[in-house]
Coordinates of C-alpha atoms in Angstrom, one line a residue:
M17 CA 24.7 -49.7 -85.4
S18 CA 21.6 -52.1 -85.6
V19 CA 17.8 -51.3 -85.5
E20 CA 18.1 -52.8 -82.4
D21 CA 20.6 -50.4 -81.1
G22 CA 19.0 -47.6 -82.4
G23 CA 20.5 -47.1 -85.6
M24 CA 19.4 -48.1 -89.5
P25 CA 21.4 -50.6 -91.0
G26 CA 22.6 -50.1 -94.6
L27 CA 22.0 -46.4 -94.9
G28 CA 24.1 -44.1 -97.2
R29 CA 26.0 -41.7 -95.8
S30 CA 23.4 -38.9 -96.8
R31 CA 20.8 -40.8 -95.1
Q32 CA 22.7 -41.6 -92.1
A33 CA 23.1 -37.8 -91.9
R34 CA 19.6 -37.4 -92.0
W35 CA 19.2 -39.6 -89.4
T36 CA 21.6 -38.1 -87.0
L37 CA 20.5 -34.6 -87.7
M38 CA 16.8 -35.7 -86.9
L39 CA 17.9 -36.9 -83.8
L40 CA 20.0 -34.1 -82.7
L41 CA 17.1 -31.9 -83.4
S42 CA 15.0 -34.2 -81.4
T43 CA 17.5 -33.8 -78.3
A44 CA 17.3 -29.7 -78.7
M45 CA 13.5 -29.8 -78.4
Y46 CA 13.5 -32.0 -75.6
G47 CA 15.9 -30.3 -74.0
A48 CA 14.4 -26.3 -74.7
H49 CA 10.8 -27.6 -73.4
A50 CA 11.7 -26.9 -69.8
P51 CA 13.0 -23.7 -70.6
L52 CA 10.7 -22.5 -72.7
L53 CA 7.8 -23.2 -70.3
A54 CA 9.6 -21.0 -67.8
L55 CA 9.7 -18.2 -70.2
C56 CA 5.9 -18.2 -70.4
H57 CA 5.3 -17.9 -66.7
V58 CA 3.6 -14.8 -65.5
D59 CA 3.9 -13.6 -61.7
G60 CA 5.7 -17.3 -61.3
R61 CA 3.0 -19.0 -62.5
V62 CA 1.8 -21.0 -66.1
P63 CA -1.0 -18.1 -67.2
F64 CA -2.6 -20.7 -69.2
R65 CA -4.2 -24.3 -68.7
P66 CA -1.8 -26.9 -69.2
S67 CA -4.4 -29.0 -70.9
S68 CA -5.0 -26.8 -73.6
A69 CA -1.7 -27.0 -74.5
V70 CA -1.2 -30.7 -74.5
L71 CA -4.8 -30.9 -76.6
L72 CA -3.1 -27.8 -79.2
T73 CA -0.1 -30.5 -79.7
E74 CA -1.9 -33.3 -80.1
L75 CA -4.3 -31.5 -82.8
T76 CA -0.7 -29.8 -84.4
K77 CA 1.0 -33.2 -84.9
L78 CA -2.6 -34.6 -86.2
L79 CA -2.9 -31.6 -88.9
L80 CA 0.6 -31.8 -89.7
C81 CA 0.0 -35.5 -90.5
A82 CA -2.7 -34.6 -92.8
F83 CA -1.0 -32.0 -94.2
S84 CA 2.1 -34.7 -95.3
L85 CA -0.6 -37.1 -96.9
L86 CA -2.5 -34.4 -98.6
V87 CA 0.7 -33.0 -99.9
G88 CA 2.3 -36.5 -101.3
W89 CA 4.9 -36.6 -98.8
Q90 CA 3.6 -39.8 -97.7
A91 CA 1.6 -41.8 -100.0
W92 CA -1.8 -43.2 -99.1
P93 CA -1.7 -47.2 -99.6
Q94 CA -4.0 -48.8 -102.4
G95 CA -6.9 -50.5 -102.0
S96 CA -9.7 -49.9 -99.3
P97 CA -8.5 -47.4 -96.2
P98 CA -6.9 -49.7 -93.5
W99 CA -9.3 -48.5 -90.7
R100 CA -9.1 -51.8 -89.1
Q101 CA -5.4 -51.2 -88.1
A102 CA -6.2 -47.9 -86.7
A103 CA -8.0 -49.6 -83.6
P104 CA -4.9 -50.7 -81.5
F105 CA -3.7 -47.0 -81.5
A106 CA -6.3 -46.5 -79.1
L107 CA -4.4 -48.3 -76.4
S108 CA -1.0 -46.2 -77.1
A109 CA -3.1 -42.8 -77.2
L110 CA -4.8 -43.9 -73.6
L111 CA -1.4 -45.1 -72.2
Y112 CA 0.1 -41.8 -73.1
G113 CA -2.9 -40.1 -71.7
A114 CA -2.7 -41.6 -68.7
N115 CA 0.9 -40.8 -68.0
N116 CA 0.6 -37.7 -68.5
N117 CA -2.0 -37.2 -66.1
L118 CA -0.1 -39.0 -63.9
V119 CA 3.0 -37.1 -63.5
I120 CA 0.5 -34.2 -62.3
Y121 CA -1.1 -36.1 -60.0
L122 CA 2.1 -37.5 -58.5
Q123 CA 3.0 -34.3 -57.4
R124 CA 0.2 -34.5 -54.5
Y125 CA 2.3 -37.1 -52.8
M126 CA 5.8 -36.4 -53.1
D127 CA 8.2 -33.1 -53.4
P128 CA 9.3 -32.3 -56.9
S129 CA 12.9 -33.1 -56.5
T130 CA 12.0 -36.5 -55.2
Y131 CA 9.8 -36.9 -58.4
Q132 CA 12.5 -36.2 -60.8
V133 CA 15.1 -38.6 -59.1
L134 CA 13.1 -41.5 -58.7
S135 CA 11.3 -40.9 -62.5
N136 CA 14.4 -41.7 -64.2
L137 CA 13.4 -45.3 -63.4
K138 CA 11.0 -45.8 -66.1
I139 CA 14.4 -46.2 -68.2
G140 CA 14.7 -49.9 -66.3
S141 CA 10.8 -50.2 -67.1
T142 CA 11.5 -49.8 -70.9
A143 CA 14.4 -51.8 -71.3
L144 CA 12.6 -54.7 -69.3
F145 CA 9.5 -54.4 -71.7
Y146 CA 12.0 -53.8 -74.7
C147 CA 13.6 -57.1 -73.8
L148 CA 10.2 -59.0 -73.0
F149 CA 7.9 -57.7 -76.3
L150 CA 10.5 -57.2 -79.0
R151 CA 12.9 -60.1 -77.5
H152 CA 15.9 -58.4 -78.0
H153 CA 18.9 -59.0 -75.9
L154 CA 20.8 -56.4 -74.1
S155 CA 24.4 -57.3 -73.3
A156 CA 25.8 -56.4 -70.0
R157 CA 27.7 -53.5 -71.4
Q158 CA 24.4 -52.6 -72.5
G159 CA 22.8 -52.7 -69.5
L160 CA 25.4 -51.2 -67.8
A161 CA 25.1 -48.2 -70.0
L162 CA 21.2 -48.0 -69.3
L163 CA 21.8 -48.0 -65.6
L164 CA 24.5 -45.2 -66.1
L165 CA 21.6 -43.1 -67.7
M166 CA 19.3 -43.5 -64.7
V167 CA 22.1 -42.5 -62.6
A168 CA 22.9 -39.5 -64.8
G169 CA 19.4 -38.3 -64.7
A170 CA 19.2 -38.7 -60.8
C171 CA 22.5 -36.6 -60.3
Y172 CA 21.0 -34.1 -62.7
A173 CA 17.8 -33.4 -61.3
A174 CA 19.5 -34.1 -57.6
G175 CA 21.4 -30.6 -58.1
G176 CA 22.5 -30.0 -61.6
L177 CA 21.3 -26.6 -61.7
Q178 CA 21.5 -23.6 -59.1
D179 CA 19.9 -20.5 -59.0
P180 CA 22.8 -17.8 -58.1
G181 CA 20.4 -15.9 -55.6
N182 CA 20.7 -18.9 -53.3
T183 CA 23.7 -20.8 -53.7
L184 CA 23.9 -21.9 -50.1
S185 CA 20.8 -24.0 -50.9
G186 CA 20.7 -24.5 -54.4
T187 CA 17.1 -23.9 -54.8
H188 CA 14.9 -21.1 -56.1
P189 CA 14.9 -17.9 -53.7
A190 CA 10.8 -18.9 -53.4
A191 CA 11.2 -22.4 -52.6
A192 CA 13.6 -21.0 -49.8
A193 CA 11.4 -18.9 -48.0
S194 CA 8.7 -21.9 -47.3
P195 CA 11.0 -25.3 -48.3
M196 CA 9.4 -28.3 -49.5
P197 CA 10.6 -31.0 -47.4
L198 CA 12.0 -34.3 -49.2
H199 CA 9.0 -36.5 -48.7
I200 CA 7.4 -39.4 -50.5
T201 CA 4.2 -40.7 -49.3
P202 CA 3.6 -44.8 -49.8
L203 CA 0.7 -44.2 -52.2
G204 CA 3.1 -41.5 -54.0
L205 CA 5.3 -44.9 -54.3
L206 CA 2.9 -47.1 -55.7
L207 CA 1.6 -44.4 -58.2
L208 CA 5.4 -43.6 -59.2
I209 CA 6.1 -47.4 -59.9
L210 CA 2.8 -47.5 -61.9
Y211 CA 4.0 -44.2 -64.1
C212 CA 7.2 -45.7 -64.8
L213 CA 6.0 -49.1 -66.0
I214 CA 3.2 -47.3 -67.9
S215 CA 5.9 -45.4 -69.6
G216 CA 8.1 -48.0 -70.4
L217 CA 5.2 -50.2 -71.7
S218 CA 3.5 -47.1 -73.9
S219 CA 7.1 -46.4 -75.7
V220 CA 7.6 -50.7 -76.2
Y221 CA 3.9 -51.5 -77.3
T222 CA 3.9 -48.2 -79.7
E223 CA 7.3 -49.1 -81.5
L224 CA 6.1 -52.8 -81.6
L225 CA 2.7 -51.7 -83.1
M226 CA 4.5 -49.5 -85.7
K227 CA 7.1 -51.9 -87.0
R228 CA 4.9 -54.9 -87.3
Q229 CA 2.1 -52.7 -89.0
R230 CA 3.0 -52.2 -93.1
L231 CA 1.4 -48.6 -93.2
P232 CA 3.1 -45.2 -94.2
L233 CA 4.5 -43.8 -90.7
A234 CA 2.4 -40.6 -91.6
I235 CA -1.2 -43.1 -91.2
Q236 CA 0.1 -44.7 -88.3
N237 CA 0.5 -41.2 -86.8
L238 CA -2.8 -40.1 -88.4
F239 CA -4.4 -42.8 -86.0
L240 CA -2.2 -42.5 -82.8
Y241 CA -3.1 -38.6 -82.7
T242 CA -6.9 -39.0 -83.6
F243 CA -7.0 -41.0 -80.7
G244 CA -4.9 -38.6 -78.7
V245 CA -7.1 -35.5 -79.8
L246 CA -9.7 -37.2 -78.8
L247 CA -8.6 -38.4 -75.5
N248 CA -7.4 -35.0 -74.8
L249 CA -10.2 -33.1 -75.7
G250 CA -12.5 -35.2 -73.4
L251 CA -9.6 -34.7 -70.7
H252 CA -9.8 -31.0 -71.2
A253 CA -13.3 -30.7 -71.3
G254 CA -14.0 -32.6 -67.8
S255 CA -10.7 -30.8 -66.3
G256 CA -12.9 -28.0 -64.4
P257 CA -13.2 -24.4 -64.6
G258 CA -9.9 -22.2 -65.4
P259 CA -8.7 -20.1 -67.7
G260 CA -10.5 -19.9 -71.4
F261 CA -9.0 -22.8 -74.3
L262 CA -6.4 -19.9 -75.5
E263 CA -6.5 -17.0 -72.6
G264 CA -3.2 -16.9 -71.5
F265 CA -1.3 -18.0 -74.6
S266 CA 1.8 -15.6 -75.8
G267 CA 4.1 -16.3 -78.3
W268 CA 6.5 -18.5 -75.9
A269 CA 3.6 -20.8 -75.4
A270 CA 3.0 -21.2 -79.4
L271 CA 6.6 -22.2 -79.3
V272 CA 6.3 -24.8 -76.9
V273 CA 3.2 -26.4 -78.6
L274 CA 4.9 -26.1 -81.9
S275 CA 8.5 -27.7 -80.9
Q276 CA 6.4 -30.4 -79.3
A277 CA 4.1 -31.5 -81.9
L278 CA 7.3 -31.5 -84.1
N279 CA 9.4 -33.5 -81.6
G280 CA 6.3 -35.9 -81.3
L281 CA 6.7 -36.5 -84.8
L282 CA 10.4 -36.9 -85.0
M283 CA 10.3 -39.6 -82.0
S284 CA 7.5 -41.5 -83.9
A285 CA 10.1 -41.7 -86.9
V286 CA 13.0 -42.9 -84.0
M287 CA 9.8 -45.8 -82.7
K288 CA 9.4 -46.9 -86.1
H289 CA 13.4 -46.8 -87.7
G290 CA 15.3 -47.0 -84.5
S291 CA 14.0 -48.0 -81.2
S292 CA 12.8 -47.3 -77.5
I293 CA 16.2 -47.4 -76.4
T294 CA 17.3 -44.6 -78.9
R295 CA 14.5 -42.6 -77.4
L296 CA 16.0 -42.8 -73.9
F297 CA 19.1 -41.9 -75.3
V298 CA 17.8 -38.9 -77.2
V299 CA 15.7 -37.8 -73.6
S300 CA 18.9 -38.2 -71.4
C301 CA 20.9 -36.0 -73.7
S302 CA 18.4 -33.4 -73.8
L303 CA 19.4 -32.9 -70.0
V304 CA 22.8 -30.9 -71.3
V305 CA 20.7 -28.9 -73.6
N306 CA 18.2 -28.2 -71.3
A307 CA 20.6 -27.1 -68.9
V308 CA 22.6 -24.8 -71.1
L309 CA 19.6 -23.1 -72.1
S310 CA 18.4 -22.5 -68.4
A311 CA 21.9 -21.0 -67.8
A312 CA 21.7 -18.8 -70.7
L313 CA 18.1 -17.9 -70.6
L314 CA 17.1 -18.7 -67.0
R315 CA 20.4 -17.2 -65.6
L316 CA 20.6 -20.8 -63.3
Q317 CA 24.1 -21.6 -62.4
L318 CA 25.8 -24.9 -63.6
T319 CA 26.9 -27.1 -60.8
A320 CA 29.5 -30.0 -60.5
T321 CA 26.7 -32.5 -60.3
F322 CA 25.5 -31.6 -64.0
F323 CA 29.1 -32.2 -65.2
L324 CA 29.3 -35.4 -63.5
A325 CA 25.9 -35.9 -65.1
T326 CA 27.4 -35.2 -68.2
L327 CA 30.4 -37.4 -68.0
L328 CA 28.2 -40.5 -66.9
I329 CA 25.9 -39.6 -70.1
G330 CA 28.8 -39.7 -72.6
L331 CA 30.1 -42.8 -71.1
A332 CA 26.9 -44.3 -71.3
V333 CA 26.4 -43.6 -75.1
R334 CA 29.9 -45.0 -75.8
L335 CA 28.9 -48.2 -73.9
Y336 CA 25.9 -49.1 -75.7
Y337 CA 26.9 -47.7 -79.1
G338 CA 30.4 -48.2 -79.1
S339 CA 32.1 -51.0 -80.7
H340 CA 31.8 -54.3 -78.3

């Protein structure tokens, strides 16, 4: 398996096993995010400010990077500090920050189901930028695999889980009382396209940056998350009135922050040693983990659509990474 295909060439068995374990852990953490967030709910809503959680996640990532440098897990390069190489990471942090805020803003112009289905177009935008900027050619077989990933994500979003208390409509009982019709405004469509483009661009740009710079991953992460903390600190300060910084946090909320921070670090390793395409497969495979945990923890029912989505994801993995 080549780097372009998301693997690491020339690895021994032990290193390949660690790489596989890292991908599995990242898949599990992605999949656990939504169920863990649901367990944080109090009276049907998140009791803390989302901007607080995002800022704490970025700060945790930054502290973990600094710790790895201090204890010698990663070596600081010899010579003068490479501060000039930090500047390009400001754009990465800005793109990620813009995308995180667009997700919230989009909800004003479309219903959640429409967003979940159409947001899978970011798979296509990532593949497009991957080919343009990294000069990698995707075969017809690989292109079909990515198309199947988009379809699988749309299938899962359209009805992979169902509340047993409302089996006829497949929606939450609270939503059944005042259902939100499927809709998207013209402005919402434009913003969604912008969201998908920024999502793909941020992923591919960060991968390009990490691979071109000959710096240890921990130092690159230190640059990236320093800008991330500064950006999100400003966004939190400007988010208006709301709960206090740590108000409403529970053990579940702390677990959400920690898992997201660790997963961010794992994804950085994937971007440096694997590819943005590998990240797409990790995110898509996490849908299976998300569904299983939602069924176990939130008592939601798996539907036939979920099994169709799982089948499509498995087929996509086989097409992309299988022998040609």
